[in-house]
Amino acid sequence: MLLARAPPPSPPAFTSPALSVRAFRRRRLAAAGAAVTAASKSPSLPGGQRRKQVASVANPLVKRCVRLRDSAAYRRSCRRLVLVGLAPILEICRLGSVAIDCLLLLDGAEVPDELRELSGGSVVHVSATVMKKISGMQSVDSTEAIAVMHMPRHFCDLGDDEGGAGLDASFQSPKRILVLDGIQDPGNLGTLIRSACAFKWDGVFLLPACCDPFNEKALRAARGASLQLPIVSGNWCDLHALVTRYGMKMFAGHPESSSDGSARTHALSKELADSLVSESLCLVLGSEGNGLSEETVQACDLVSIPMEGIFESLNVSVAGGIFLFMLQPKQQTYSRILTP
């Protein structure tokens, strides 16, 4: 007697992004031969709807997406951002509370199950030429999908005249704020935001000359942290208002061997971290090229990472990770883990 085979178990709501991407690529390759790229030949979907397709780089949607990718001012005015690549899209959507305005897929591909509800049916299939134009990449091998997403509500640009109301809305009785002073490399900036989120800091304050946190490269490096952590963009007057309002101490990462103020530089240590457990503080990190601004050096207590050897300093994202870990809130909880 033959036994009926039990149906396979249902897959989880979210699988590994890497596995999802591989399955997505297999489905795309299988369907690529049957793909129709011309919008005039769009096949009908169940219910009489027509499949949305874009084949021309002159399409208004394409121009809007390119502008969102290239212009920080346009992103902020629209409160929208562009995320390139299926893996980072899946990773960010795992966080929840992410709204996708539009999901762009290569011709022949089907909507991944994980994104079917989040995309709300607003899916556009595009040609390889269009995908290259929007992503700015020469190959579509790793850019099977692009998402236009809502900018998080907890991002605040104080240049928009929000003033104190913007600070209060973003930072509510903060204990730890990371301040970035002229960080222009999007990879470094995104990595620092990711580390601040991982070590339970309350938010990030961006001084002038920092790159945009929603730059596509910064988004990739942040791995979704910039959509979770409050981020405020403002000037030194705004930062002083924040520090005064919440009675925060100001520290800045500083190379020990530097000549501009190192005589009063403290060494980062467990003793220093323990002494600040109950304090509210801002940590300022400067760019690798220009270092800390003069205003930062004058306003902050300087702290260096003790190092052996001939190296003057570390990459700012590496140094920042060390500072953020050592000075994270409730450091005494972690000292039990570090002490054998």
Short mmCIF file of C-alpha atoms in Angstrom, two decimals:
data_model
loop_
_atom_site.label_atom_id
_atom_site.label_comp_id
_atom_site.label_asym_id
_atom_site.label_seq_id
_atom_site.Cartn_x
_atom_site.Cartn_y
_atom_site.Cartn_z
CA MET A 1 0.00 0.00 0.00
CA LEU A 2 1.31 3.40 -0.95
CA LEU A 3 1.44 6.06 1.69
CA ALA A 4 0.47 9.64 0.88
CA ARG A 5 3.35 12.02 1.11
CA ALA A 6 2.88 14.76 3.69
CA PRO A 7 2.98 18.29 2.31
CA PRO A 8 6.20 20.19 3.01
CA PRO A 9 6.14 22.56 6.01
CA SER A 10 5.35 26.20 5.33
CA PRO A 11 8.41 28.45 5.11
CA PRO A 12 8.97 31.05 7.84
CA ALA A 13 7.87 34.61 7.23
CA PHE A 14 11.47 35.69 6.74
CA THR A 15 14.32 33.41 5.76
CA SER A 16 17.96 34.29 5.46
CA PRO A 17 18.42 37.21 3.01
CA ALA A 18 21.15 35.24 1.23
CA LEU A 19 18.85 32.24 0.69
CA SER A 20 16.00 34.51 -0.38
CA VAL A 21 18.22 36.24 -2.92
CA ARG A 22 19.42 32.94 -4.40
CA ALA A 23 15.86 31.64 -4.75
CA PHE A 24 14.82 34.95 -6.28
CA ARG A 25 17.61 34.74 -8.86
CA ARG A 26 16.68 31.20 -9.82
CA ARG A 27 13.08 32.24 -10.41
CA ARG A 28 14.23 35.26 -12.42
CA LEU A 29 16.53 33.22 -14.65
CA ALA A 30 13.80 30.65 -15.27
CA ALA A 31 11.37 33.35 -16.29
CA ALA A 32 13.78 35.60 -18.17
CA GLY A 33 13.12 34.02 -21.55
CA ALA A 34 9.41 34.75 -21.27
CA ALA A 35 9.77 38.33 -20.03
CA VAL A 36 8.12 41.10 -22.06
CA THR A 37 9.92 44.40 -21.71
CA ALA A 38 7.72 46.75 -23.73
CA ALA A 39 5.06 48.51 -21.69
CA SER A 40 2.66 48.33 -24.63
CA LYS A 41 2.78 44.53 -24.42
CA SER A 42 2.23 44.28 -20.68
CA PRO A 43 0.39 41.06 -19.90
CA SER A 44 -2.86 41.15 -18.01
CA LEU A 45 -2.89 40.06 -14.40
CA PRO A 46 -5.80 38.32 -12.62
CA GLY A 47 -8.67 40.73 -12.18
CA GLY A 48 -8.00 42.58 -15.41
CA GLN A 49 -5.08 44.59 -14.05
CA ARG A 50 -2.08 45.19 -16.27
CA ARG A 51 1.45 44.48 -15.22
CA LYS A 52 3.33 47.74 -14.70
CA GLN A 53 6.48 47.87 -16.80
CA VAL A 54 9.04 50.52 -17.68
CA ALA A 55 11.59 50.04 -20.44
CA SER A 56 12.74 53.62 -21.13
CA VAL A 57 15.19 55.67 -19.06
CA ALA A 58 13.16 58.74 -20.09
CA ASN A 59 10.21 57.59 -18.00
CA PRO A 60 9.31 60.11 -15.22
CA LEU A 61 9.52 57.37 -12.57
CA VAL A 62 13.10 56.61 -13.60
CA LYS A 63 14.08 60.28 -13.47
CA ARG A 64 12.53 60.64 -10.02
CA CYS A 65 14.38 57.60 -8.69
CA VAL A 66 17.71 58.81 -10.07
CA ARG A 67 17.17 62.19 -8.46
CA LEU A 68 16.32 60.53 -5.14
CA ARG A 69 19.55 58.54 -5.37
CA ASP A 70 21.72 61.56 -6.22
CA SER A 71 20.25 64.47 -4.24
CA ALA A 72 20.11 64.66 -0.44
CA ALA A 73 18.02 67.84 -0.64
CA TYR A 74 15.47 66.13 -2.88
CA ARG A 75 15.33 63.10 -0.58
CA ARG A 76 14.60 65.32 2.40
CA SER A 77 11.98 67.38 0.58
CA CYS A 78 10.16 64.21 -0.56
CA ARG A 79 10.85 62.28 2.67
CA ARG A 80 11.77 59.31 0.47
CA LEU A 81 14.93 57.26 -0.10
CA VAL A 82 16.17 54.66 -2.59
CA LEU A 83 17.62 51.32 -1.51
CA VAL A 84 19.42 49.20 -4.12
CA GLY A 85 19.71 45.41 -3.93
CA LEU A 86 17.38 42.65 -2.80
CA ALA A 87 19.51 41.53 0.17
CA PRO A 88 19.57 44.96 1.94
CA ILE A 89 15.88 45.45 1.14
CA LEU A 90 15.00 42.13 2.79
CA GLU A 91 17.28 42.91 5.73
CA ILE A 92 15.66 46.28 6.39
CA CYS A 93 12.12 45.01 5.89
CA ARG A 94 12.81 42.41 8.58
CA LEU A 95 12.89 45.26 11.09
CA GLY A 96 9.20 45.96 10.60
CA SER A 97 7.42 49.34 10.35
CA VAL A 98 9.01 49.93 6.94
CA ALA A 99 6.81 51.38 4.21
CA ILE A 100 7.70 50.70 0.57
CA ASP A 101 6.33 53.21 -1.90
CA CYS A 102 7.41 51.29 -4.97
CA LEU A 103 9.32 48.08 -5.65
CA LEU A 104 11.23 47.88 -8.94
CA LEU A 105 12.11 44.41 -10.23
CA LEU A 106 13.98 43.21 -13.30
CA ASP A 107 11.80 41.92 -16.11
CA GLY A 108 10.86 38.29 -15.69
CA ALA A 109 11.10 38.31 -11.91
CA GLU A 110 8.29 37.67 -9.47
CA VAL A 111 7.74 39.58 -6.25
CA PRO A 112 9.55 37.81 -3.37
CA ASP A 113 7.06 36.38 -0.90
CA GLU A 114 8.66 38.38 1.92
CA LEU A 115 7.91 41.67 0.14
CA ARG A 116 4.49 40.91 -1.29
CA GLU A 117 2.52 42.60 1.50
CA LEU A 118 5.01 45.40 2.19
CA SER A 119 5.05 46.52 -1.43
CA GLY A 120 1.28 46.95 -1.35
CA GLY A 121 0.97 45.88 -4.97
CA SER A 122 3.01 48.87 -6.16
CA VAL A 123 5.46 46.82 -8.22
CA VAL A 124 7.08 47.95 -11.47
CA HIS A 125 9.06 45.62 -13.73
CA VAL A 126 11.91 47.37 -15.49
CA SER A 127 14.45 46.58 -18.18
CA ALA A 128 18.13 45.98 -17.44
CA THR A 129 18.90 49.40 -18.94
CA VAL A 130 16.52 51.10 -16.53
CA MET A 131 17.88 49.13 -13.56
CA LYS A 132 21.44 50.22 -14.42
CA LYS A 133 20.32 53.84 -14.79
CA ILE A 134 18.58 53.97 -11.40
CA SER A 135 21.21 52.02 -9.48
CA GLY A 136 24.18 53.79 -11.08
CA MET A 137 25.88 50.42 -11.54
CA GLN A 138 27.24 48.83 -14.71
CA SER A 139 25.90 45.35 -13.90
CA VAL A 140 22.51 44.16 -12.71
CA ASP A 141 23.91 40.94 -11.21
CA SER A 142 23.41 42.21 -7.65
CA THR A 143 20.68 44.77 -8.32
CA GLU A 144 17.66 42.64 -9.12
CA ALA A 145 15.51 44.94 -7.00
CA ILE A 146 15.28 48.59 -5.97
CA ALA A 147 12.89 49.95 -3.34
CA VAL A 148 11.63 53.50 -2.92
CA MET A 149 10.94 53.80 0.82
CA HIS A 150 9.59 56.35 3.25
CA MET A 151 12.23 58.24 5.21
CA PRO A 152 11.87 57.43 8.93
CA ARG A 153 9.78 59.88 10.93
CA HIS A 154 12.44 60.14 13.63
CA PHE A 155 14.86 61.85 11.22
CA CYS A 156 14.91 65.60 11.85
CA ASP A 157 16.71 68.38 9.98
CA LEU A 158 16.84 71.38 12.32
CA GLY A 159 17.60 73.56 9.31
CA ASP A 160 13.88 73.22 8.54
CA ASP A 161 13.16 75.63 11.44
CA GLU A 162 11.87 72.94 13.78
CA GLY A 163 14.16 74.19 16.55
CA GLY A 164 13.58 72.86 20.03
CA ALA A 165 10.44 71.03 18.96
CA GLY A 166 12.53 68.93 16.58
CA LEU A 167 15.02 68.08 19.30
CA ASP A 168 12.32 67.11 21.77
CA ALA A 169 10.55 64.95 19.19
CA SER A 170 13.75 63.06 18.33
CA PHE A 171 15.61 62.85 21.65
CA GLN A 172 13.56 62.25 24.80
CA SER A 173 15.76 62.44 27.91
CA PRO A 174 18.79 60.99 26.11
CA LYS A 175 21.68 59.43 28.04
CA ARG A 176 24.05 58.78 25.12
CA ILE A 177 24.25 60.75 21.86
CA LEU A 178 26.83 60.15 19.13
CA VAL A 179 27.86 63.40 17.42
CA LEU A 180 29.56 63.23 14.02
CA ASP A 181 31.71 66.19 13.02
CA GLY A 182 32.35 66.36 9.27
CA ILE A 183 32.23 62.60 8.52
CA GLN A 184 32.06 62.58 4.72
CA ASP A 185 32.68 58.93 3.87
CA PRO A 186 29.23 57.25 3.64
CA GLY A 187 30.66 53.84 4.57
CA ASN A 188 32.16 55.20 7.79
CA LEU A 189 29.03 57.16 8.63
CA GLY A 190 26.73 54.18 8.06
CA THR A 191 28.98 51.89 10.09
CA LEU A 192 29.04 54.35 13.01
CA ILE A 193 25.24 54.58 13.01
CA ARG A 194 25.06 50.79 13.00
CA SER A 195 27.46 50.57 15.97
CA ALA A 196 25.53 53.23 17.91
CA CYS A 197 22.35 51.24 17.43
CA ALA A 198 24.04 47.97 18.40
CA PHE A 199 25.38 49.43 21.66
CA LYS A 200 22.08 51.03 22.69
CA TRP A 201 22.93 54.69 22.19
CA ASP A 202 19.93 56.99 22.03
CA GLY A 203 20.61 58.75 18.75
CA VAL A 204 22.99 60.44 16.35
CA PHE A 205 23.55 64.17 15.84
CA LEU A 206 25.09 65.24 12.51
CA LEU A 207 27.05 68.49 12.44
CA PRO A 208 27.54 70.37 9.13
CA ALA A 209 29.75 68.80 6.44
CA CYS A 210 28.60 65.25 7.25
CA CYS A 211 27.38 63.21 4.31
CA ASP A 212 23.71 62.32 4.13
CA PRO A 213 22.78 59.26 6.26
CA PHE A 214 20.34 58.18 3.54
CA ASN A 215 22.97 58.14 0.84
CA GLU A 216 22.66 54.69 -0.77
CA LYS A 217 26.16 53.62 0.39
CA ALA A 218 25.52 54.88 3.93
CA LEU A 219 22.24 52.96 4.04
CA ARG A 220 24.00 49.76 3.00
CA ALA A 221 26.70 50.20 5.66
CA ALA A 222 24.12 50.98 8.38
CA ARG A 223 22.25 47.73 7.64
CA GLY A 224 18.92 49.23 8.67
CA ALA A 225 20.17 51.06 11.79
CA SER A 226 19.49 54.48 10.23
CA LEU A 227 15.81 53.49 10.00
CA GLN A 228 15.70 52.57 13.71
CA LEU A 229 17.84 55.17 15.49
CA PRO A 230 16.82 58.83 15.87
CA ILE A 231 19.04 61.03 13.69
CA VAL A 232 19.15 64.83 13.88
CA SER A 233 21.00 67.13 11.51
CA GLY A 234 21.90 70.56 12.92
CA ASN A 235 24.65 73.06 13.73
CA TRP A 236 26.71 73.84 16.81
CA CYS A 237 24.05 76.16 18.27
CA ASP A 238 21.55 73.30 18.07
CA LEU A 239 24.03 70.94 19.71
CA HIS A 240 24.73 73.40 22.54
CA ALA A 241 20.95 73.68 23.08
CA LEU A 242 20.72 69.90 23.32
CA VAL A 243 23.64 69.66 25.75
CA THR A 244 22.27 72.44 27.95
CA ARG A 245 18.72 71.13 27.96
CA TYR A 246 19.69 67.65 29.14
CA GLY A 247 22.80 68.52 31.20
CA MET A 248 25.11 66.39 29.07
CA LYS A 249 28.89 66.12 29.29
CA MET A 250 30.83 66.38 26.05
CA PHE A 251 33.71 64.10 25.08
CA ALA A 252 35.55 63.80 21.79
CA GLY A 253 37.70 61.04 20.37
CA HIS A 254 41.22 62.37 19.84
CA PRO A 255 44.60 60.84 18.84
CA GLU A 256 46.92 60.78 21.83
CA SER A 257 49.95 61.83 19.76
CA SER A 258 48.27 64.88 18.24
CA SER A 259 49.60 68.27 19.28
CA ASP A 260 46.34 70.27 19.37
CA GLY A 261 45.27 69.78 22.96
CA SER A 262 46.55 66.28 23.73
CA ALA A 263 48.08 67.53 26.98
CA ARG A 264 44.58 67.36 28.43
CA THR A 265 43.60 64.11 26.72
CA HIS A 266 42.25 61.30 28.92
CA ALA A 267 42.95 57.66 28.12
CA LEU A 268 39.87 55.55 27.44
CA SER A 269 39.66 52.97 30.22
CA LYS A 270 37.20 50.91 32.21
CA GLU A 271 37.69 53.28 35.15
CA LEU A 272 36.72 56.27 33.00
CA ALA A 273 33.71 54.41 31.59
CA ASP A 274 32.57 53.35 35.06
CA SER A 275 32.80 56.94 36.31
CA LEU A 276 30.37 58.03 33.58
CA VAL A 277 27.73 55.33 34.07
CA SER A 278 25.22 57.70 35.66
CA GLU A 279 26.12 60.69 33.46
CA SER A 280 24.43 61.84 30.26
CA LEU A 281 27.04 62.42 27.58
CA CYS A 282 27.73 63.27 23.95
CA LEU A 283 30.62 61.63 22.12
CA VAL A 284 32.00 63.62 19.17
CA LEU A 285 33.96 61.91 16.40
CA GLY A 286 35.70 63.80 13.58
CA SER A 287 36.69 62.88 10.06
CA GLU A 288 39.92 61.04 9.34
CA GLY A 289 41.10 63.68 6.89
CA ASN A 290 40.43 66.84 8.87
CA GLY A 291 40.07 65.56 12.42
CA LEU A 292 38.02 67.44 14.97
CA SER A 293 36.94 71.00 14.31
CA GLU A 294 38.44 73.72 16.51
CA GLU A 295 35.07 74.27 18.11
CA THR A 296 34.87 70.62 19.10
CA VAL A 297 38.39 70.64 20.59
CA GLN A 298 37.55 73.68 22.70
CA ALA A 299 34.13 72.45 23.85
CA CYS A 300 34.92 68.84 24.73
CA ASP A 301 37.02 66.73 27.08
CA LEU A 302 39.37 64.77 24.80
CA VAL A 303 39.65 61.00 25.06
CA SER A 304 42.13 58.75 23.26
CA ILE A 305 42.38 54.99 22.76
CA PRO A 306 45.66 53.66 24.21
CA MET A 307 47.65 51.90 21.46
CA GLU A 308 50.96 50.17 21.05
CA GLY A 309 53.26 50.59 18.08
CA ILE A 310 53.75 53.31 15.50
CA PHE A 311 50.15 53.98 14.50
CA GLU A 312 48.81 57.43 15.29
CA SER A 313 45.13 56.60 14.97
CA LEU A 314 42.54 54.08 13.82
CA ASN A 315 39.94 54.29 11.09
CA VAL A 316 37.13 56.43 12.51
CA SER A 317 34.53 53.66 12.26
CA VAL A 318 36.84 51.22 14.09
CA ALA A 319 37.75 53.77 16.78
CA GLY A 320 34.10 54.78 17.06
CA GLY A 321 33.05 51.19 17.66
CA ILE A 322 35.50 50.95 20.56
CA PHE A 323 34.31 54.25 22.09
CA LEU A 324 30.64 53.33 21.65
CA PHE A 325 31.12 49.94 23.30
CA MET A 326 33.16 51.21 26.23
CA LEU A 327 30.90 54.20 26.94
CA GLN A 328 27.56 52.53 26.29
CA PRO A 329 24.86 52.96 28.98
CA LYS A 330 24.94 50.64 32.02
CA GLN A 331 28.53 49.72 31.30
CA GLN A 332 28.72 47.87 34.60
CA THR A 333 26.50 45.15 33.14
CA TYR A 334 29.13 44.41 30.49
CA SER A 335 32.13 44.57 32.81
CA ARG A 336 31.02 41.24 34.29
CA ILE A 337 31.29 39.72 30.82
CA LEU A 338 34.72 41.20 30.10
CA THR A 339 36.23 40.24 33.49
CA PRO A 340 37.11 36.53 33.83
#
